[in-house]
Amino acid sequence: MIYIANWKMQLGVAESVKLAGRVRPMRGQTIVLSPSFPALEAVGREIKNSTISLGAQDCSSEFKSARTGEVSARMLKELGCTYVIVGHSERRKYHGETDALVAAKARAAVAAGLTPIVCIEKASQAAAVRRIKPLIIAYEPIWAIGTGKAATPAHARTVLLAIRRTVKAPVLYGGSVDGKNMAGFLKVGYEGALIGGASLDPLELARITGTVI
Ligand code: PGA
């Protein structure tokens, strides 16, 4: 199973390093910590001798270019990232990211040797990235993000089946995941989760990543 801890813009560098030091790797699970850009290097150092992986929260669609404020996938690779989240609903909402831009970011990630975790809000958005490989899809219904109201496993299953008709890739569920509801998503076929709020609590994160069905 694959678990992505998306720390968003919630923690500074020192806080990120402290939390990273409290995350326990789980045998056989892929755990990816995604701190904000300024914390990537320090968190990378903290988890260096563990099986925990490093992932960024976004990357540019450009390889090398005059793009003030942007960060390229190659720079992330240089910092030790192996994953990058692209197309998170907060990026789509606050930065106007389109399916086409998200697909371009995912291609840039692959070109730099990273695995993109492409967030989608509905199954049809998977079509834009269906030929990209390696690829991880995260289904995150907008109304479930940060609301404490996760999707039901039945709803999540319906969307999962629709995604699988479009693309061959591991699919994660995201949106108010916690230690109690994780098992329901694994049972209907999800291969892990993208976790926001609950990933800020190492005990809750351990409950999620330790879920067995
Ligand atoms: P949440 O966030 O777990 O806090 O709902 C998930 C996400 O936005 O990736």
mmCIF file of N, CA and C in Angstrom, residues 62-176:
data_model
loop_
_atom_site.group_PDB
_atom_site.id
_atom_site.type_symbol
_atom_site.label_atom_id
_atom_site.label_comp_id
_atom_site.label_asym_id
_atom_site.label_seq_id
_atom_site.Cartn_x
_atom_site.Cartn_y
_atom_site.Cartn_z
ATOM 1 N N GLU A 62 7.573 23.035 -16.672
ATOM 2 C CA GLU A 62 8.743 23.392 -17.478
ATOM 3 C C GLU A 62 10.003 22.739 -16.936
ATOM 4 N N PHE A 63 10.931 22.454 -17.855
ATOM 5 C CA PHE A 63 12.188 21.816 -17.477
ATOM 6 C C PHE A 63 13.144 22.861 -16.895
ATOM 7 N N LYS A 64 13.370 23.914 -17.653
ATOM 8 C CA LYS A 64 14.261 25.002 -17.241
ATOM 9 C C LYS A 64 13.780 26.237 -17.979
ATOM 10 N N SER A 65 13.445 27.267 -17.234
ATOM 11 C CA SER A 65 12.770 28.365 -17.906
ATOM 12 C C SER A 65 12.742 29.597 -17.006
ATOM 13 N N ALA A 66 12.443 30.755 -17.582
ATOM 14 C CA ALA A 66 12.289 31.982 -16.800
ATOM 15 C C ALA A 66 10.897 31.975 -16.188
ATOM 16 N N ARG A 67 10.725 31.297 -15.083
ATOM 17 C CA ARG A 67 9.425 31.176 -14.405
ATOM 18 C C ARG A 67 9.595 31.536 -12.929
ATOM 19 N N THR A 68 9.522 32.777 -12.628
ATOM 20 C CA THR A 68 9.756 33.243 -11.256
ATOM 21 C C THR A 68 8.849 32.525 -10.255
ATOM 22 N N GLY A 69 9.461 31.974 -9.244
ATOM 23 C CA GLY A 69 8.691 31.327 -8.177
ATOM 24 C C GLY A 69 8.393 29.863 -8.417
ATOM 25 N N GLU A 70 8.699 29.363 -9.621
ATOM 26 C CA GLU A 70 8.400 27.961 -9.923
ATOM 27 C C GLU A 70 9.560 27.053 -9.497
ATOM 28 N N VAL A 71 9.252 25.792 -9.277
ATOM 29 C CA VAL A 71 10.277 24.805 -8.911
ATOM 30 C C VAL A 71 10.176 23.647 -9.894
ATOM 31 N N SER A 72 11.294 23.294 -10.520
ATOM 32 C CA SER A 72 11.245 22.233 -11.537
ATOM 33 C C SER A 72 11.357 20.853 -10.900
ATOM 34 N N ALA A 73 10.881 19.870 -11.628
ATOM 35 C CA ALA A 73 10.940 18.481 -11.149
ATOM 36 C C ALA A 73 12.387 18.040 -10.949
ATOM 37 N N ARG A 74 13.275 18.538 -11.824
ATOM 38 C CA ARG A 74 14.684 18.159 -11.713
ATOM 39 C C ARG A 74 15.290 18.658 -10.391
ATOM 40 N N MET A 75 14.876 19.849 -9.971
ATOM 41 C CA MET A 75 15.375 20.381 -8.686
ATOM 42 C C MET A 75 14.894 19.506 -7.527
ATOM 43 N N LEU A 76 13.662 19.020 -7.646
ATOM 44 C CA LEU A 76 13.103 18.161 -6.597
ATOM 45 C C LEU A 76 13.858 16.837 -6.533
ATOM 46 N N LYS A 77 14.185 16.324 -7.704
ATOM 47 C CA LYS A 77 14.946 15.073 -7.776
ATOM 48 C C LYS A 77 16.306 15.268 -7.085
ATOM 49 N N GLU A 78 16.906 16.407 -7.362
ATOM 50 C CA GLU A 78 18.215 16.715 -6.780
ATOM 51 C C GLU A 78 18.137 16.754 -5.246
ATOM 52 N N LEU A 79 16.979 17.126 -4.712
ATOM 53 C CA LEU A 79 16.803 17.209 -3.254
ATOM 54 C C LEU A 79 16.475 15.852 -2.636
ATOM 55 N N GLY A 80 16.326 14.834 -3.489
ATOM 56 C CA GLY A 80 16.066 13.490 -2.956
ATOM 57 C C GLY A 80 14.621 13.048 -3.059
ATOM 58 N N CYS A 81 13.791 13.841 -3.729
ATOM 59 C CA CYS A 81 12.391 13.419 -3.909
ATOM 60 C C CYS A 81 12.321 12.251 -4.886
ATOM 61 N N THR A 82 11.361 11.369 -4.640
ATOM 62 C CA THR A 82 11.073 10.321 -5.629
ATOM 63 C C THR A 82 9.621 10.443 -6.125
ATOM 64 N N TYR A 83 8.840 11.252 -5.427
ATOM 65 C CA TYR A 83 7.435 11.465 -5.805
ATOM 66 C C TYR A 83 7.137 12.952 -5.840
ATOM 67 N N VAL A 84 6.082 13.308 -6.567
ATOM 68 C CA VAL A 84 5.556 14.678 -6.494
ATOM 69 C C VAL A 84 4.043 14.639 -6.724
ATOM 70 N N ILE A 85 3.323 15.350 -5.863
ATOM 71 C CA ILE A 85 1.867 15.483 -6.024
ATOM 72 C C ILE A 85 1.624 16.535 -7.104
ATOM 73 N N VAL A 86 0.746 16.278 -8.034
ATOM 74 C CA VAL A 86 0.349 17.332 -8.985
ATOM 75 C C VAL A 86 -1.173 17.378 -9.104
ATOM 76 N N GLY A 87 -1.674 18.572 -9.368
ATOM 77 C CA GLY A 87 -3.118 18.731 -9.590
ATOM 78 C C GLY A 87 -3.977 18.582 -8.350
ATOM 79 N N HIS A 88 -3.386 18.837 -7.180
ATOM 80 C CA HIS A 88 -4.219 18.795 -5.972
ATOM 81 C C HIS A 88 -5.372 19.790 -6.127
ATOM 82 N N SER A 89 -6.496 19.483 -5.541
ATOM 83 C CA SER A 89 -7.676 20.340 -5.753
ATOM 84 C C SER A 89 -7.436 21.768 -5.271
ATOM 85 N N GLU A 90 -6.535 21.932 -4.276
ATOM 86 C CA GLU A 90 -6.222 23.302 -3.838
ATOM 87 C C GLU A 90 -5.436 24.057 -4.911
ATOM 88 N N ARG A 91 -4.614 23.350 -5.671
ATOM 89 C CA ARG A 91 -3.906 23.971 -6.807
ATOM 90 C C ARG A 91 -4.901 24.296 -7.914
ATOM 91 N N ARG A 92 -5.823 23.380 -8.148
ATOM 92 C CA ARG A 92 -6.821 23.627 -9.205
ATOM 93 C C ARG A 92 -7.698 24.821 -8.818
ATOM 94 N N LYS A 93 -8.066 24.882 -7.520
ATOM 95 C CA LYS A 93 -8.979 25.923 -7.062
ATOM 96 C C LYS A 93 -8.307 27.302 -6.933
ATOM 97 N N TYR A 94 -7.159 27.348 -6.247
ATOM 98 C CA TYR A 94 -6.541 28.651 -5.964
ATOM 99 C C TYR A 94 -5.575 29.128 -7.048
ATOM 100 N N HIS A 95 -5.130 28.203 -7.902
ATOM 101 C CA HIS A 95 -4.156 28.588 -8.930
ATOM 102 C C HIS A 95 -4.654 28.283 -10.338
ATOM 103 N N GLY A 96 -5.908 27.914 -10.432
ATOM 104 C CA GLY A 96 -6.528 27.726 -11.752
ATOM 105 C C GLY A 96 -5.900 26.631 -12.599
ATOM 106 N N GLU A 97 -5.349 25.605 -11.980
ATOM 107 C CA GLU A 97 -4.699 24.562 -12.772
ATOM 108 C C GLU A 97 -5.734 23.721 -13.532
ATOM 109 N N THR A 98 -5.448 23.511 -14.801
ATOM 110 C CA THR A 98 -6.356 22.744 -15.667
ATOM 111 C C THR A 98 -5.851 21.316 -15.827
ATOM 112 N N ASP A 99 -6.694 20.453 -16.375
ATOM 113 C CA ASP A 99 -6.271 19.076 -16.638
ATOM 114 C C ASP A 99 -5.040 19.045 -17.555
ATOM 115 N N ALA A 100 -5.016 19.945 -18.538
ATOM 116 C CA ALA A 100 -3.889 19.965 -19.485
ATOM 117 C C ALA A 100 -2.590 20.357 -18.772
ATOM 118 N N LEU A 101 -2.660 21.353 -17.902
ATOM 119 C CA LEU A 101 -1.457 21.774 -17.168
ATOM 120 C C LEU A 101 -1.010 20.659 -16.211
ATOM 121 N N VAL A 102 -1.964 20.040 -15.556
ATOM 122 C CA VAL A 102 -1.644 18.959 -14.617
ATOM 123 C C VAL A 102 -0.955 17.803 -15.366
ATOM 124 N N ALA A 103 -1.452 17.487 -16.540
ATOM 125 C CA ALA A 103 -0.830 16.419 -17.339
ATOM 126 C C ALA A 103 0.591 16.819 -17.734
ATOM 127 N N ALA A 104 0.787 18.089 -18.079
ATOM 128 C CA ALA A 104 2.136 18.563 -18.449
ATOM 129 C C ALA A 104 3.077 18.483 -17.247
ATOM 130 N N LYS A 105 2.568 18.790 -16.062
ATOM 131 C CA LYS A 105 3.382 18.676 -14.844
ATOM 132 C C LYS A 105 3.744 17.212 -14.586
ATOM 133 N N ALA A 106 2.782 16.338 -14.782
ATOM 134 C CA ALA A 106 3.039 14.905 -14.557
ATOM 135 C C ALA A 106 4.096 14.403 -15.543
ATOM 136 N N ARG A 107 4.033 14.861 -16.788
ATOM 137 C CA ARG A 107 5.043 14.453 -17.781
ATOM 138 C C ARG A 107 6.419 15.011 -17.399
ATOM 139 N N ALA A 108 6.456 16.242 -16.910
ATOM 140 C CA ALA A 108 7.732 16.837 -16.490
ATOM 141 C C ALA A 108 8.317 16.043 -15.319
ATOM 142 N N ALA A 109 7.444 15.601 -14.422
ATOM 143 C CA ALA A 109 7.899 14.807 -13.273
ATOM 144 C C ALA A 109 8.546 13.506 -13.749
ATOM 145 N N VAL A 110 7.869 12.822 -14.658
ATOM 146 C CA VAL A 110 8.397 11.547 -15.167
ATOM 147 C C VAL A 110 9.736 11.778 -15.877
ATOM 148 N N ALA A 111 9.821 12.852 -16.654
ATOM 149 C CA ALA A 111 11.062 13.148 -17.388
ATOM 150 C C ALA A 111 12.229 13.354 -16.425
ATOM 151 N N ALA A 112 11.935 13.817 -15.210
ATOM 152 C CA ALA A 112 12.994 14.055 -14.219
ATOM 153 C C ALA A 112 13.239 12.830 -13.342
ATOM 154 N N GLY A 113 12.497 11.763 -13.581
ATOM 155 C CA GLY A 113 12.705 10.539 -12.799
ATOM 156 C C GLY A 113 11.855 10.446 -11.548
ATOM 157 N N LEU A 114 10.799 11.263 -11.479
ATOM 158 C CA LEU A 114 9.894 11.225 -10.319
ATOM 159 C C LEU A 114 8.606 10.500 -10.697
ATOM 160 N N THR A 115 7.934 9.946 -9.703
ATOM 161 C CA THR A 115 6.604 9.373 -9.930
ATOM 162 C C THR A 115 5.555 10.417 -9.551
ATOM 163 N N PRO A 116 4.733 10.847 -10.526
ATOM 164 C CA PRO A 116 3.700 11.829 -10.189
ATOM 165 C C PRO A 116 2.494 11.182 -9.520
ATOM 166 N N ILE A 117 1.984 11.854 -8.504
ATOM 167 C CA ILE A 117 0.732 11.440 -7.862
ATOM 168 C C ILE A 117 -0.299 12.454 -8.341
ATOM 169 N N VAL A 118 -1.111 12.047 -9.276
ATOM 170 C CA VAL A 118 -2.037 12.982 -9.916
ATOM 171 C C VAL A 118 -3.382 12.949 -9.194
ATOM 172 N N CYS A 119 -3.773 14.099 -8.641
ATOM 173 C CA CYS A 119 -5.040 14.185 -7.911
ATOM 174 C C CYS A 119 -6.169 14.508 -8.876
ATOM 175 N N ILE A 120 -7.248 13.793 -8.739
ATOM 176 C CA ILE A 120 -8.424 14.067 -9.566
ATOM 177 C C ILE A 120 -9.656 14.137 -8.664
ATOM 178 N N GLU A 121 -10.627 14.938 -9.104
ATOM 179 C CA GLU A 121 -11.857 15.120 -8.317
ATOM 180 C C GLU A 121 -12.993 14.300 -8.880
ATOM 181 N N LYS A 122 -12.810 13.862 -10.126
ATOM 182 C CA LYS A 122 -13.799 12.974 -10.732
ATOM 183 C C LYS A 122 -13.087 12.047 -11.714
ATOM 184 N N ALA A 123 -13.693 10.895 -11.967
ATOM 185 C CA ALA A 123 -13.040 9.840 -12.743
ATOM 186 C C ALA A 123 -12.624 10.314 -14.130
ATOM 187 N N SER A 124 -13.426 11.181 -14.745
ATOM 188 C CA SER A 124 -13.144 11.589 -16.128
ATOM 189 C C SER A 124 -11.800 12.319 -16.257
ATOM 190 N N GLN A 125 -11.316 12.916 -15.155
ATOM 191 C CA GLN A 125 -10.047 13.651 -15.220
ATOM 192 C C GLN A 125 -8.841 12.726 -15.383
ATOM 193 N N ALA A 126 -9.033 11.427 -15.190
ATOM 194 C CA ALA A 126 -7.930 10.476 -15.352
ATOM 195 C C ALA A 126 -7.522 10.358 -16.817
ATOM 196 N N ALA A 127 -8.446 10.698 -17.728
ATOM 197 C CA ALA A 127 -8.170 10.546 -19.160
ATOM 198 C C ALA A 127 -6.959 11.377 -19.589
ATOM 199 N N ALA A 128 -6.789 12.543 -18.967
ATOM 200 C CA ALA A 128 -5.706 13.454 -19.368
ATOM 201 C C ALA A 128 -4.314 12.873 -19.095
ATOM 202 N N VAL A 129 -4.224 11.888 -18.207
ATOM 203 C CA VAL A 129 -2.894 11.353 -17.839
ATOM 204 C C VAL A 129 -2.781 9.855 -18.131
ATOM 205 N N ARG A 130 -3.714 9.315 -18.895
ATOM 206 C CA ARG A 130 -3.778 7.855 -19.022
ATOM 207 C C ARG A 130 -2.539 7.206 -19.650
ATOM 208 N N ARG A 131 -1.774 7.973 -20.421
ATOM 209 C CA ARG A 131 -0.600 7.363 -21.081
ATOM 210 C C ARG A 131 0.687 7.581 -20.289
ATOM 211 N N ILE A 132 0.605 8.266 -19.175
ATOM 212 C CA ILE A 132 1.818 8.601 -18.414
ATOM 213 C C ILE A 132 2.218 7.427 -17.513
ATOM 214 N N LYS A 133 3.519 7.143 -17.484
ATOM 215 C CA LYS A 133 4.010 6.034 -16.687
ATOM 216 C C LYS A 133 5.417 6.330 -16.194
ATOM 217 N N PRO A 134 5.803 6.093 -14.967
ATOM 218 C CA PRO A 134 4.956 5.626 -13.871
ATOM 219 C C PRO A 134 3.934 6.694 -13.461
ATOM 220 N N LEU A 135 2.901 6.230 -12.787
ATOM 221 C CA LEU A 135 1.801 7.128 -12.438
ATOM 222 C C LEU A 135 1.065 6.562 -11.226
ATOM 223 N N ILE A 136 0.659 7.464 -10.349
ATOM 224 C CA ILE A 136 -0.254 7.105 -9.255
ATOM 225 C C ILE A 136 -1.418 8.094 -9.342
ATOM 226 N N ILE A 137 -2.615 7.588 -9.208
ATOM 227 C CA ILE A 137 -3.800 8.462 -9.217
ATOM 228 C C ILE A 137 -4.313 8.571 -7.780
ATOM 229 N N ALA A 138 -4.735 9.769 -7.393
ATOM 230 C CA ALA A 138 -5.406 9.924 -6.089
ATOM 231 C C ALA A 138 -6.788 10.522 -6.333
ATOM 232 N N TYR A 139 -7.808 9.751 -6.015
ATOM 233 C CA TYR A 139 -9.176 10.274 -6.132
ATOM 234 C C TYR A 139 -9.513 11.017 -4.850
ATOM 235 N N GLU A 140 -9.766 12.323 -4.994
ATOM 236 C CA GLU A 140 -10.080 13.156 -3.833
ATOM 237 C C GLU A 140 -11.337 13.975 -4.107
ATOM 238 N N PRO A 141 -12.498 13.516 -3.651
ATOM 239 C CA PRO A 141 -13.699 14.324 -3.854
ATOM 240 C C PRO A 141 -13.575 15.630 -3.075
ATOM 241 N N ILE A 142 -13.858 16.729 -3.736
ATOM 242 C CA ILE A 142 -13.617 18.063 -3.183
ATOM 243 C C ILE A 142 -14.341 18.267 -1.842
ATOM 244 N N TRP A 143 -15.547 17.725 -1.743
ATOM 245 C CA TRP A 143 -16.358 17.909 -0.537
ATOM 246 C C TRP A 143 -15.851 17.085 0.642
ATOM 247 N N ALA A 144 -14.871 16.221 0.391
ATOM 248 C CA ALA A 144 -14.344 15.386 1.478
ATOM 249 C C ALA A 144 -13.023 15.920 2.020
ATOM 250 N N ILE A 145 -12.432 16.880 1.320
ATOM 251 C CA ILE A 145 -11.106 17.365 1.723
ATOM 252 C C ILE A 145 -11.214 18.334 2.888
ATOM 253 N N GLY A 146 -10.611 17.940 4.002
ATOM 254 C CA GLY A 146 -10.554 18.805 5.177
ATOM 255 C C GLY A 146 -11.890 19.034 5.864
ATOM 256 N N THR A 147 -12.889 18.242 5.538
ATOM 257 C CA THR A 147 -14.224 18.470 6.100
ATOM 258 C C THR A 147 -14.580 17.479 7.207
ATOM 259 N N GLY A 148 -13.798 16.416 7.330
ATOM 260 C CA GLY A 148 -14.141 15.371 8.293
ATOM 261 C C GLY A 148 -15.235 14.461 7.764
ATOM 262 N N LYS A 149 -15.665 14.708 6.523
ATOM 263 C CA LYS A 149 -16.724 13.878 5.927
ATOM 264 C C LYS A 149 -16.161 13.108 4.744
ATOM 265 N N ALA A 150 -15.549 11.972 5.027
ATOM 266 C CA ALA A 150 -14.967 11.154 3.958
ATOM 267 C C ALA A 150 -16.076 10.573 3.095
ATOM 268 N N ALA A 151 -15.717 10.191 1.873
ATOM 269 C CA ALA A 151 -16.673 9.494 1.008
ATOM 270 C C ALA A 151 -17.034 8.155 1.645
ATOM 271 N N THR A 152 -18.173 7.610 1.282
ATOM 272 C CA THR A 152 -18.474 6.251 1.736
ATOM 273 C C THR A 152 -17.675 5.289 0.867
ATOM 274 N N PRO A 153 -17.330 4.125 1.399
ATOM 275 C CA PRO A 153 -16.627 3.146 0.569
ATOM 276 C C PRO A 153 -17.427 2.788 -0.689
ATOM 277 N N ALA A 154 -18.749 2.782 -0.599
ATOM 278 C CA ALA A 154 -19.569 2.430 -1.767
ATOM 279 C C ALA A 154 -19.391 3.471 -2.872
ATOM 280 N N HIS A 155 -19.448 4.752 -2.506
ATOM 281 C CA HIS A 155 -19.235 5.808 -3.505
ATOM 282 C C HIS A 155 -17.814 5.709 -4.063
ATOM 283 N N ALA A 156 -16.854 5.545 -3.164
ATOM 284 C CA ALA A 156 -15.448 5.497 -3.586
ATOM 285 C C ALA A 156 -15.220 4.316 -4.543
ATOM 286 N N ARG A 157 -15.914 3.219 -4.305
ATOM 287 C CA ARG A 157 -15.762 2.045 -5.175
ATOM 288 C C ARG A 157 -16.282 2.333 -6.581
ATOM 289 N N THR A 158 -17.431 2.993 -6.669
ATOM 290 C CA THR A 158 -18.005 3.321 -7.978
ATOM 291 C C THR A 158 -17.017 4.157 -8.792
ATOM 292 N N VAL A 159 -16.417 5.159 -8.131
ATOM 293 C CA VAL A 159 -15.471 6.019 -8.845
ATOM 294 C C VAL A 159 -14.210 5.224 -9.196
ATOM 295 N N LEU A 160 -13.760 4.377 -8.271
ATOM 296 C CA LEU A 160 -12.561 3.565 -8.528
ATOM 297 C C LEU A 160 -12.743 2.713 -9.787
ATOM 298 N N LEU A 161 -13.910 2.099 -9.925
ATOM 299 C CA LEU A 161 -14.148 1.251 -11.100
ATOM 300 C C LEU A 161 -14.116 2.084 -12.378
ATOM 301 N N ALA A 162 -14.671 3.288 -12.314
ATOM 302 C CA ALA A 162 -14.650 4.174 -13.484
ATOM 303 C C ALA A 162 -13.212 4.598 -13.815
ATOM 304 N N ILE A 163 -12.410 4.864 -12.807
ATOM 305 C CA ILE A 163 -11.001 5.248 -13.041
ATOM 306 C C ILE A 163 -10.257 4.080 -13.685
ATOM 307 N N ARG A 164 -10.516 2.884 -13.173
ATOM 308 C CA ARG A 164 -9.821 1.703 -13.697
ATOM 309 C C ARG A 164 -10.188 1.406 -15.146
ATOM 310 N N ARG A 165 -11.351 1.865 -15.582
ATOM 311 C CA ARG A 165 -11.718 1.679 -16.989
ATOM 312 C C ARG A 165 -10.897 2.617 -17.880
ATOM 313 N N THR A 166 -10.336 3.661 -17.274
ATOM 314 C CA THR A 166 -9.617 4.684 -18.047
ATOM 315 C C THR A 166 -8.102 4.499 -17.993
ATOM 316 N N VAL A 167 -7.591 4.115 -16.851
ATOM 317 C CA VAL A 167 -6.132 4.144 -16.667
ATOM 318 C C VAL A 167 -5.660 2.936 -15.846
ATOM 319 N N LYS A 168 -4.454 2.474 -16.177
ATOM 320 C CA LYS A 168 -3.858 1.373 -15.411
ATOM 321 C C LYS A 168 -2.797 1.965 -14.487
ATOM 322 N N ALA A 169 -3.133 2.125 -13.234
ATOM 323 C CA ALA A 169 -2.184 2.707 -12.265
ATOM 324 C C ALA A 169 -2.735 2.441 -10.874
ATOM 325 N N PRO A 170 -1.863 2.451 -9.862
ATOM 326 C CA PRO A 170 -2.399 2.349 -8.499
ATOM 327 C C PRO A 170 -3.296 3.559 -8.213
ATOM 328 N N VAL A 171 -4.401 3.330 -7.523
ATOM 329 C CA VAL A 171 -5.324 4.430 -7.208
ATOM 330 C C VAL A 171 -5.441 4.561 -5.688
ATOM 331 N N LEU A 172 -5.221 5.787 -5.204
ATOM 332 C CA LEU A 172 -5.337 6.094 -3.774
ATOM 333 C C LEU A 172 -6.629 6.859 -3.536
ATOM 334 N N TYR A 173 -7.133 6.773 -2.309
ATOM 335 C CA TYR A 173 -8.276 7.607 -1.928
ATOM 336 C C TYR A 173 -7.750 8.751 -1.049
ATOM 337 N N GLY A 174 -8.345 9.925 -1.178
ATOM 338 C CA GLY A 174 -7.992 11.052 -0.309
ATOM 339 C C GLY A 174 -9.215 11.872 0.045
ATOM 340 N N GLY A 175 -9.229 12.415 1.257
ATOM 341 C CA GLY A 175 -10.345 13.246 1.715
ATOM 342 C C GLY A 175 -10.835 12.764 3.057
ATOM 343 N N SER A 176 -10.342 13.425 4.135
ATOM 344 C CA SER A 176 -10.739 13.099 5.507
ATOM 345 C C SER A 176 -10.456 11.637 5.893
#
